[in-house]
PDB file of N, CA and C and ligand atoms in Angstrom:
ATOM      1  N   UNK J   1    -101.968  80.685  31.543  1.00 83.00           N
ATOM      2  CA  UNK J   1    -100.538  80.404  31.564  1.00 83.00           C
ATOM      3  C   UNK J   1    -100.248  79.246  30.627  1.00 83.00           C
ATOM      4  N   UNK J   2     -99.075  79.463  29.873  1.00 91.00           N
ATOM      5  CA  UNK J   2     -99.184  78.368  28.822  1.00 91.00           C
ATOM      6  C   UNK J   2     -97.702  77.716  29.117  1.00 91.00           C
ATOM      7  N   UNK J   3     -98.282  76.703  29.236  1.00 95.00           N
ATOM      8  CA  UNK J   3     -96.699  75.419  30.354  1.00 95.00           C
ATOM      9  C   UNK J   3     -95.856  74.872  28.670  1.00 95.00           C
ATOM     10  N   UNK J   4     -94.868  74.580  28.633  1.00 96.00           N
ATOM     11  CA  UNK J   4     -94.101  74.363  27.740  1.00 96.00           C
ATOM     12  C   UNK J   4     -93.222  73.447  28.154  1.00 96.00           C
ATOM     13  N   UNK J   5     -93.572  72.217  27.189  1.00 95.00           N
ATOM     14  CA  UNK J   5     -92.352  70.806  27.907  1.00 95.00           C
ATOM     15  C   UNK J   5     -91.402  70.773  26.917  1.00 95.00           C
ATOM     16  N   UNK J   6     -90.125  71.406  27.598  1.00 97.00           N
ATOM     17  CA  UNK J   6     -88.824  72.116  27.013  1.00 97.00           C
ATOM     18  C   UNK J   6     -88.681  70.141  27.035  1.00 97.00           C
ATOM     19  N   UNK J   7     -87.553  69.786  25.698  1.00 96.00           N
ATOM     20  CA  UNK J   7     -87.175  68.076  25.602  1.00 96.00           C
ATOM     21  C   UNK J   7     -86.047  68.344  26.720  1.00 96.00           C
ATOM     22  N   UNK J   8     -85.255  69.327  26.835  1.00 97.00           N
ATOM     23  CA  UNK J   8     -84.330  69.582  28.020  1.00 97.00           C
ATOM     24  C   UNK J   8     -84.696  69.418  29.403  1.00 97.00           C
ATOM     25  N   UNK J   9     -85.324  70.598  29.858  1.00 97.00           N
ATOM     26  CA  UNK J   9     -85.400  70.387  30.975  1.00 97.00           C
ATOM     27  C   UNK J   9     -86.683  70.218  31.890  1.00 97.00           C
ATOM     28  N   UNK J  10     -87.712  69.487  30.516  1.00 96.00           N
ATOM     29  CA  UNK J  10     -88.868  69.240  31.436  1.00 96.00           C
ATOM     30  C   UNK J  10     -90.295  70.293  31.421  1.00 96.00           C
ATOM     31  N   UNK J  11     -91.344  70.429  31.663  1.00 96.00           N
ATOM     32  CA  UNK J  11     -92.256  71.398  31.480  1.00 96.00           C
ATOM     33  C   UNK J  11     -92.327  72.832  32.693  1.00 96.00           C
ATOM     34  N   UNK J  12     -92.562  73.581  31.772  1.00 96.00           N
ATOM     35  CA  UNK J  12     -91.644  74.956  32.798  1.00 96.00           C
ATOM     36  C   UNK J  12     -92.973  75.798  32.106  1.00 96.00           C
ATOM     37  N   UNK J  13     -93.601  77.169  32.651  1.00 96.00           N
ATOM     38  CA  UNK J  13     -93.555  78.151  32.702  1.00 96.00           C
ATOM     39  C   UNK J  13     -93.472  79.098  31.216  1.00 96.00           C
ATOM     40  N   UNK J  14     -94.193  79.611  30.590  1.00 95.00           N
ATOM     41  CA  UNK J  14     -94.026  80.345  29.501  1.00 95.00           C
ATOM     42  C   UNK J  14     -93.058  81.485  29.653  1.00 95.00           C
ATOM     43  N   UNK J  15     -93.387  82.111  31.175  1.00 96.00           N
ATOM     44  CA  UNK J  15     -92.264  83.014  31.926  1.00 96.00           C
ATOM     45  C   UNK J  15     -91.002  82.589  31.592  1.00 96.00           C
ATOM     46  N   UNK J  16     -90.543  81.608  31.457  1.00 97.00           N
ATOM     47  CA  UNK J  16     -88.849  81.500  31.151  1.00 97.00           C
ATOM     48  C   UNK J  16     -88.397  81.170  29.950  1.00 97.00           C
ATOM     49  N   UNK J  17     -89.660  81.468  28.553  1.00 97.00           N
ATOM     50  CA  UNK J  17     -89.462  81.460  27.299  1.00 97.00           C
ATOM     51  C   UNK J  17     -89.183  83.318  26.695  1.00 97.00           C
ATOM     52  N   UNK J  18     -88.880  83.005  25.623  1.00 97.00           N
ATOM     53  CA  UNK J  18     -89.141  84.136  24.619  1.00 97.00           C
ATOM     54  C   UNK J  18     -90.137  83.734  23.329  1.00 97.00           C
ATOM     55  N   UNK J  19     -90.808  84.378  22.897  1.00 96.00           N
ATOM     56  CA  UNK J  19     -91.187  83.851  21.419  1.00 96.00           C
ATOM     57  C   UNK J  19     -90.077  84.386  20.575  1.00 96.00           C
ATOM     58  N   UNK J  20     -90.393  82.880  19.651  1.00 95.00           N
ATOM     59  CA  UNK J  20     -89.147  83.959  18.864  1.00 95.00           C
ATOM     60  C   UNK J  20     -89.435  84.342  17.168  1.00 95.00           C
ATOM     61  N   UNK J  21     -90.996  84.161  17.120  1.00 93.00           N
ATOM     62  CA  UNK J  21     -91.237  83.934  15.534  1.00 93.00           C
ATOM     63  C   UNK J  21     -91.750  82.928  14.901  1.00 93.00           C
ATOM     64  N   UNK J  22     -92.543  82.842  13.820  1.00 94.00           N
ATOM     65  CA  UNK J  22     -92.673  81.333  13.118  1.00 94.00           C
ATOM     66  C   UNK J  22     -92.097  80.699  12.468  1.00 94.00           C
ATOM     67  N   UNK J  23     -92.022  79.793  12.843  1.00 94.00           N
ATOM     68  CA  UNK J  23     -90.828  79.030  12.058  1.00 94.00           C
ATOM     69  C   UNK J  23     -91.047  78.170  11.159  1.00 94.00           C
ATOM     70  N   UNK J  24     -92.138  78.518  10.418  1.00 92.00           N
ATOM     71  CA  UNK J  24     -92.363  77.696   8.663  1.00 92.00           C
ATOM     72  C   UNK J  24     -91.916  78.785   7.800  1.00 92.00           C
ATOM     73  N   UNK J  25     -91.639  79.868   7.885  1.00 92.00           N
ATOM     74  CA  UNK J  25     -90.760  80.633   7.137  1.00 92.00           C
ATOM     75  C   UNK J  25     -89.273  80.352   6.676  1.00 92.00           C
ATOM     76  N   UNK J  26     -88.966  80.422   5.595  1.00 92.00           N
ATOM     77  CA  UNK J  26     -87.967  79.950   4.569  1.00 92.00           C
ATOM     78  C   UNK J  26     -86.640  81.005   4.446  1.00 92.00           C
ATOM     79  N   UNK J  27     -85.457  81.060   5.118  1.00 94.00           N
ATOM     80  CA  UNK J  27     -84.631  82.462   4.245  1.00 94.00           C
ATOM     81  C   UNK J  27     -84.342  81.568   2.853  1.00 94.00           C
ATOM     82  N   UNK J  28     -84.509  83.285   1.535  1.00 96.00           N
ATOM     83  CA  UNK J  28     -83.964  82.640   0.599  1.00 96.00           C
ATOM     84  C   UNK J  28     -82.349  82.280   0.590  1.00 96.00           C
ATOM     85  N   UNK J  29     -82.258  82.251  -0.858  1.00 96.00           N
ATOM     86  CA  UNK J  29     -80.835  81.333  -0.965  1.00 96.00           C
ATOM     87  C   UNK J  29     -80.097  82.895  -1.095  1.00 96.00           C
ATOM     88  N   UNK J  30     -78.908  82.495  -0.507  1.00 95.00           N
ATOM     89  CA  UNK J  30     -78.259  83.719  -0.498  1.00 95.00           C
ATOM     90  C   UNK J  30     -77.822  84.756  -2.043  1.00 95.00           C
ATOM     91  N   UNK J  31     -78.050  83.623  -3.058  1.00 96.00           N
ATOM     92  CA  UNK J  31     -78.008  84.255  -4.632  1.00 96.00           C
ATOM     93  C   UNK J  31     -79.274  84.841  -4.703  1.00 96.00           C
ATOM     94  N   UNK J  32     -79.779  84.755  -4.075  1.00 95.00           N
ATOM     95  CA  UNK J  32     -81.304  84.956  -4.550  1.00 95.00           C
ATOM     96  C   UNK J  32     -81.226  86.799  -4.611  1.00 95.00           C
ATOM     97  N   UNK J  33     -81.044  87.616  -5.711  1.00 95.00           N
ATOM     98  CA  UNK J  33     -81.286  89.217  -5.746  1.00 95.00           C
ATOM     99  C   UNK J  33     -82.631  90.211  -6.302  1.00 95.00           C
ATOM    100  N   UNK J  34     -83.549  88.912  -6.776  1.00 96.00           N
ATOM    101  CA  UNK J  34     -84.687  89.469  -6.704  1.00 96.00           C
ATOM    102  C   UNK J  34     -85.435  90.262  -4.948  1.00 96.00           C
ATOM    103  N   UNK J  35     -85.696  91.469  -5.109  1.00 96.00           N
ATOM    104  CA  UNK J  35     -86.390  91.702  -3.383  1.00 96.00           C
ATOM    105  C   UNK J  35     -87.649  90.997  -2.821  1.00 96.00           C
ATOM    106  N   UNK J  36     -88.501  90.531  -3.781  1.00 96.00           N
ATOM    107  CA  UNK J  36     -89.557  90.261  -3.494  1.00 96.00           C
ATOM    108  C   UNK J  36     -89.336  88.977  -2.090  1.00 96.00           C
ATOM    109  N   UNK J  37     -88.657  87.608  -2.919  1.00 96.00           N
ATOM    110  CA  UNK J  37     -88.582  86.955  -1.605  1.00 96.00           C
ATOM    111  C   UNK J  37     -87.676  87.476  -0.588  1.00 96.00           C
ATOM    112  N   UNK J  38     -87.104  88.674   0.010  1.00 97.00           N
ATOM    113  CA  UNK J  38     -86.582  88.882   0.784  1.00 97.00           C
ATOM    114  C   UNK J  38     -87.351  89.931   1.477  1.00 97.00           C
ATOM    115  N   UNK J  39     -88.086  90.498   0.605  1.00 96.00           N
ATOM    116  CA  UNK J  39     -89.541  91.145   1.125  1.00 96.00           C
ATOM    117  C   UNK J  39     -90.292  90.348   2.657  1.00 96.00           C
ATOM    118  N   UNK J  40     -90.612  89.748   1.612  1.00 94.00           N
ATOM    119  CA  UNK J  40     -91.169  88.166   2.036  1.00 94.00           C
ATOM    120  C   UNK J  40     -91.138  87.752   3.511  1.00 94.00           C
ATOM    121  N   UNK J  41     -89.315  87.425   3.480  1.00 94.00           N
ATOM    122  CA  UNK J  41     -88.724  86.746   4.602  1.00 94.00           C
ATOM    123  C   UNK J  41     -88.516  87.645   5.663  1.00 94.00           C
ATOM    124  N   UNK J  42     -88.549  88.947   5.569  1.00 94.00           N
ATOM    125  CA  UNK J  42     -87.958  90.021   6.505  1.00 94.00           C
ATOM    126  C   UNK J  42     -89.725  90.613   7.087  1.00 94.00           C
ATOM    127  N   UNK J  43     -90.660  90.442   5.960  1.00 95.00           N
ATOM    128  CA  UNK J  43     -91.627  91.186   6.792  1.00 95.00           C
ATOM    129  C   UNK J  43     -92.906  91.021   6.914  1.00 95.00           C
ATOM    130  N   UNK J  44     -93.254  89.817   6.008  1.00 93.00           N
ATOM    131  CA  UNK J  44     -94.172  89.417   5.756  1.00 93.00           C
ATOM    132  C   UNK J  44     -94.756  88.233   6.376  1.00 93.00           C
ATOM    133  N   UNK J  45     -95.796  88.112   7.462  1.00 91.00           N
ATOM    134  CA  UNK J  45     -96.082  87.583   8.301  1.00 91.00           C
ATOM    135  C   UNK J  45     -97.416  87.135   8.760  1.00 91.00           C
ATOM    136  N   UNK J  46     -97.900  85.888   7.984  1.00 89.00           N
ATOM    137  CA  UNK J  46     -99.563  85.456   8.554  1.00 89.00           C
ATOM    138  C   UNK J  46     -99.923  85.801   9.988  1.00 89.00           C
ATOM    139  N   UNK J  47    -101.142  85.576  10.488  1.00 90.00           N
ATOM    140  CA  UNK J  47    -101.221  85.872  11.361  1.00 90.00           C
ATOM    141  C   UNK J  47    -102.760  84.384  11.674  1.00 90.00           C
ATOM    142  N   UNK J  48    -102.322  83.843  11.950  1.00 91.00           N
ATOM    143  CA  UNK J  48    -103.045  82.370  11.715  1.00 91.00           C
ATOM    144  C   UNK J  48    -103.903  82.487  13.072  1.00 91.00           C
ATOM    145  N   UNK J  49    -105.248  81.721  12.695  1.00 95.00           N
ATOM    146  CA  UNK J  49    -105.972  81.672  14.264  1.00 95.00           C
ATOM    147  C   UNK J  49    -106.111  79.922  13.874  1.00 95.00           C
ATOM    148  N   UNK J  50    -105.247  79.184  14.912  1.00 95.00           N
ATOM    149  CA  UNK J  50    -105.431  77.924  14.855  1.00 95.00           C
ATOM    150  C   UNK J  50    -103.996  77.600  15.290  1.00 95.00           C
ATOM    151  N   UNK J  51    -103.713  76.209  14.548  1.00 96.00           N
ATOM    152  CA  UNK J  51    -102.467  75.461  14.759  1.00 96.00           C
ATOM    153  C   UNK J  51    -101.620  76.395  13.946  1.00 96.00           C
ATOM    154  N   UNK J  52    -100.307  76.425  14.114  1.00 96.00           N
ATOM    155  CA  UNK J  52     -98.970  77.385  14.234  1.00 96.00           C
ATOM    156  C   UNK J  52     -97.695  76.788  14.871  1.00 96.00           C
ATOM    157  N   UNK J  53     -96.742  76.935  13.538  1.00 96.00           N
ATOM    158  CA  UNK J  53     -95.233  76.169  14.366  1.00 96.00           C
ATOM    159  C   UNK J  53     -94.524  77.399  15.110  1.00 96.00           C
ATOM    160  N   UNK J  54     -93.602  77.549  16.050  1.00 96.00           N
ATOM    161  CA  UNK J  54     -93.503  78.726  16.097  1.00 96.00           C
ATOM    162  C   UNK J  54     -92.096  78.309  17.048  1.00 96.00           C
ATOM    163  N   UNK J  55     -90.979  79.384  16.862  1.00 96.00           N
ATOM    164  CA  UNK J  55     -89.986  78.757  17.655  1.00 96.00           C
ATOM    165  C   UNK J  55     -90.293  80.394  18.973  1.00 96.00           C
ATOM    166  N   UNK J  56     -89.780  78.920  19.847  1.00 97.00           N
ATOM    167  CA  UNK J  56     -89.574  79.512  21.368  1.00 97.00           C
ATOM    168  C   UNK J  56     -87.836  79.387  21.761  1.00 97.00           C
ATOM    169  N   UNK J  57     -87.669  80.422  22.981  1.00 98.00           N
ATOM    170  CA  UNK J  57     -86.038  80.548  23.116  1.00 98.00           C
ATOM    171  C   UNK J  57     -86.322  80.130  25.070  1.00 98.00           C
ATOM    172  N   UNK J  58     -85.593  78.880  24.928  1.00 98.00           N
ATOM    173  CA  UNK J  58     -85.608  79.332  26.909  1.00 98.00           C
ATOM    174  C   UNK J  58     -84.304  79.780  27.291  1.00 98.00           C
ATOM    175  N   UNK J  59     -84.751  80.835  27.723  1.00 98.00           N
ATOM    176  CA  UNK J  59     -83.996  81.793  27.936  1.00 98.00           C
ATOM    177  C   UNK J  59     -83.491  81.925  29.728  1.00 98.00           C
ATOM    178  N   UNK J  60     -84.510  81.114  30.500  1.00 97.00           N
ATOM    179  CA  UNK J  60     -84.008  81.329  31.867  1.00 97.00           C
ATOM    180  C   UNK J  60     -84.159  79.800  32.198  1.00 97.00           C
ATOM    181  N   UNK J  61     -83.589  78.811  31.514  1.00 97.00           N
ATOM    182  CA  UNK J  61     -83.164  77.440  31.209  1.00 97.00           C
ATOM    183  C   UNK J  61     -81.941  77.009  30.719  1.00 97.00           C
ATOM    184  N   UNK J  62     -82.454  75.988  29.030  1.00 97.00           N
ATOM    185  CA  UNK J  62     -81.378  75.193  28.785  1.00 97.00           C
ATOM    186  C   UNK J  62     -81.074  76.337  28.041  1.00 97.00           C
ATOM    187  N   UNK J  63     -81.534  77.193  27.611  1.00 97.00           N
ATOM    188  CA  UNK J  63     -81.339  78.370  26.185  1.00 97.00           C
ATOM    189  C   UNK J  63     -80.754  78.003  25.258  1.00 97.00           C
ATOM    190  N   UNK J  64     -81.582  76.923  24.772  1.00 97.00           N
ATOM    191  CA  UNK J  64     -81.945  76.204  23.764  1.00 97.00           C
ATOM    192  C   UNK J  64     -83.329  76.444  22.836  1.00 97.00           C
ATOM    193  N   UNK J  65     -83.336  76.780  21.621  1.00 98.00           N
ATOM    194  CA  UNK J  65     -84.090  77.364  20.280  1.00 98.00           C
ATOM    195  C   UNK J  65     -85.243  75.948  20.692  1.00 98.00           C
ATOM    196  N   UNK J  66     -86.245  75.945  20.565  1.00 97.00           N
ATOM    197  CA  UNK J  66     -87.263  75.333  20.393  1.00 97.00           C
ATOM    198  C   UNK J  66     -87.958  75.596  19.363  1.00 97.00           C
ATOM    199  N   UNK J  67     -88.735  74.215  18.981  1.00 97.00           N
ATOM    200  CA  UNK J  67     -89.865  74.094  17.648  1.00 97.00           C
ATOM    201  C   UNK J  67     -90.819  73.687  18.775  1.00 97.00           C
ATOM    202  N   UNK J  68     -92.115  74.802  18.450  1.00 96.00           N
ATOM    203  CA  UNK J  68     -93.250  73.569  18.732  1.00 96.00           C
ATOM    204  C   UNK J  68     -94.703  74.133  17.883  1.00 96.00           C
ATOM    205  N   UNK J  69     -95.752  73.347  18.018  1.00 97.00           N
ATOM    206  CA  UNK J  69     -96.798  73.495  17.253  1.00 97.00           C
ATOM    207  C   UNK J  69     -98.009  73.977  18.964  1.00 97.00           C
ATOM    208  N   UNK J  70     -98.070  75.088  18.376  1.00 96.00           N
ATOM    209  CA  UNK J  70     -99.203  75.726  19.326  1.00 96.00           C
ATOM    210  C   UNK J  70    -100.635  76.344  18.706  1.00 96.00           C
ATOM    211  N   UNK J  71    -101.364  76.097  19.328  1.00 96.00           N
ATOM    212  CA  UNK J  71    -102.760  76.287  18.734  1.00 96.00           C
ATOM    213  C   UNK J  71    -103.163  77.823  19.175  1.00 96.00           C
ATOM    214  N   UNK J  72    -103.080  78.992  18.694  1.00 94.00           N
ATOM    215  CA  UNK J  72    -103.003  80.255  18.768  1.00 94.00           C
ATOM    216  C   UNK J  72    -104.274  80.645  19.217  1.00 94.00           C
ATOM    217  N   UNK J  73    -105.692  80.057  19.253  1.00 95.00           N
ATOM    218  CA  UNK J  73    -106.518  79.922  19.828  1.00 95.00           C
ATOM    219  C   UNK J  73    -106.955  79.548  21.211  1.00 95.00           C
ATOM    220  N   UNK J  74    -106.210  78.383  21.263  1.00 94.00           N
ATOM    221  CA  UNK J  74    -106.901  77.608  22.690  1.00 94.00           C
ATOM    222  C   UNK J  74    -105.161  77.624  23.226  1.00 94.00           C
ATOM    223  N   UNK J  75    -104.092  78.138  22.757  1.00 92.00           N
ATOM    224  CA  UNK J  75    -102.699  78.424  23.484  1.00 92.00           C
ATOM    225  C   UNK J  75    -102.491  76.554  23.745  1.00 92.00           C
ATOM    226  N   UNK J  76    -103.031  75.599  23.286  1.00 95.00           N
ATOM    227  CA  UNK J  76    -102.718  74.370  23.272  1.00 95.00           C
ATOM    228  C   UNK J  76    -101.274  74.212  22.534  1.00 95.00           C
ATOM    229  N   UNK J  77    -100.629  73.148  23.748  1.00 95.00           N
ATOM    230  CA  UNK J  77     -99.394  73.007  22.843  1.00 95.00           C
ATOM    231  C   UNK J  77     -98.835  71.484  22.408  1.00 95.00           C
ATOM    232  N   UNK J  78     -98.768  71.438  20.930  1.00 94.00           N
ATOM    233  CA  UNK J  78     -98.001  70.211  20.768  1.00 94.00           C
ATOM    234  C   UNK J  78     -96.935  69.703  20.684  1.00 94.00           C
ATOM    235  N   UNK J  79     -96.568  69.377  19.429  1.00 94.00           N
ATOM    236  CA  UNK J  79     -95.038  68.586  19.224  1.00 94.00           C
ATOM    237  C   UNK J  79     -94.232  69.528  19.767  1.00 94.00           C
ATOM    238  N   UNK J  80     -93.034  69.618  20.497  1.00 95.00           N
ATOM    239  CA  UNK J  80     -92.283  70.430  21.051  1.00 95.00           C
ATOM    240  C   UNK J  80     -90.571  69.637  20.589  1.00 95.00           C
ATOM    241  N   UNK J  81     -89.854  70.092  19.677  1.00 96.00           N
ATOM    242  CA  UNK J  81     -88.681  69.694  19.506  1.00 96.00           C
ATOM    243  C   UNK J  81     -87.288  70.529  19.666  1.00 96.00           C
ATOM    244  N   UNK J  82     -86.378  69.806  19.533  1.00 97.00           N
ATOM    245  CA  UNK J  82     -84.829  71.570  19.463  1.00 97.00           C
ATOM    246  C   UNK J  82     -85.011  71.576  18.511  1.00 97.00           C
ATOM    247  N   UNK J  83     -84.820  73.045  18.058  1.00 96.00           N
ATOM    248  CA  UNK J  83     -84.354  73.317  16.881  1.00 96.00           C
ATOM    249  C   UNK J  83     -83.096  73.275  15.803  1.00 96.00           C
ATOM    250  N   UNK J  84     -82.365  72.713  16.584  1.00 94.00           N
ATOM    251  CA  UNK J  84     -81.083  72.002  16.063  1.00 94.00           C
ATOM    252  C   UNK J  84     -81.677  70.806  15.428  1.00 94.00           C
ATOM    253  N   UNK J  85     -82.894  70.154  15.499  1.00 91.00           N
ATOM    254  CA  UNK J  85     -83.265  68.332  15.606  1.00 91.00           C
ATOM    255  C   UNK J  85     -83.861  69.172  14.070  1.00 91.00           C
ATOM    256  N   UNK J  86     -84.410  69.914  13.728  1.00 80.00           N
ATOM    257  CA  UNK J  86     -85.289  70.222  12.481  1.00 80.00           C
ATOM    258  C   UNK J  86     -85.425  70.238  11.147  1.00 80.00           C
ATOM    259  N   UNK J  87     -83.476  70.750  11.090  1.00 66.00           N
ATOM    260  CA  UNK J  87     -83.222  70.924   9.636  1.00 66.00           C
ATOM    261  C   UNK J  87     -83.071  69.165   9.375  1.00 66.00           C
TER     262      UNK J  87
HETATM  263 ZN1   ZN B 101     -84.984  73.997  28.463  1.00 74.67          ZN
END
């Protein structure tokens, strides 16, 4: 079970997250009409065994977008921020 300390409401339960994706991925700039980086952004997806940023959604909480750094291996979790705090 992998516990998640939401900055909201405290450490909860993976059960009341969603994953929602990694979130070191870039959308391009909306001029951007080459396909390749939109290739890219829509489907193209490491698949990392180690440390990994990755946003989470609590969804049966603050349902509030989360950043955090999880170790995809040992499900260890670190820095945990909103995702509003990022850009
Ligand atoms: Zn929360």
């Amino acid at each position: 079970m992998i516990r998640i300390n939401c900055p909201i409401c405290g450490t909860r339960d993976e059960s009341e997250f969603t994953y929602g994706g990694d979130a070191t991925v870039r959308r391009p700039a909306m001029e951007e009409d080459a396909p390749g980086p939109w290739l890219d952004y829509v489907f193209m997806r490491d698949n990392p065994r180690g440390p990994h940023r990755e946003f989470w959604h609590h969804v049966q909480g603050c349902r509030q977008w989360l950043v955090l750094d999880r170790n995809t291996l040992t499900h260890e979790i670190g820095t945990c921020f909103l995702a509003r705090d990022a850009a």
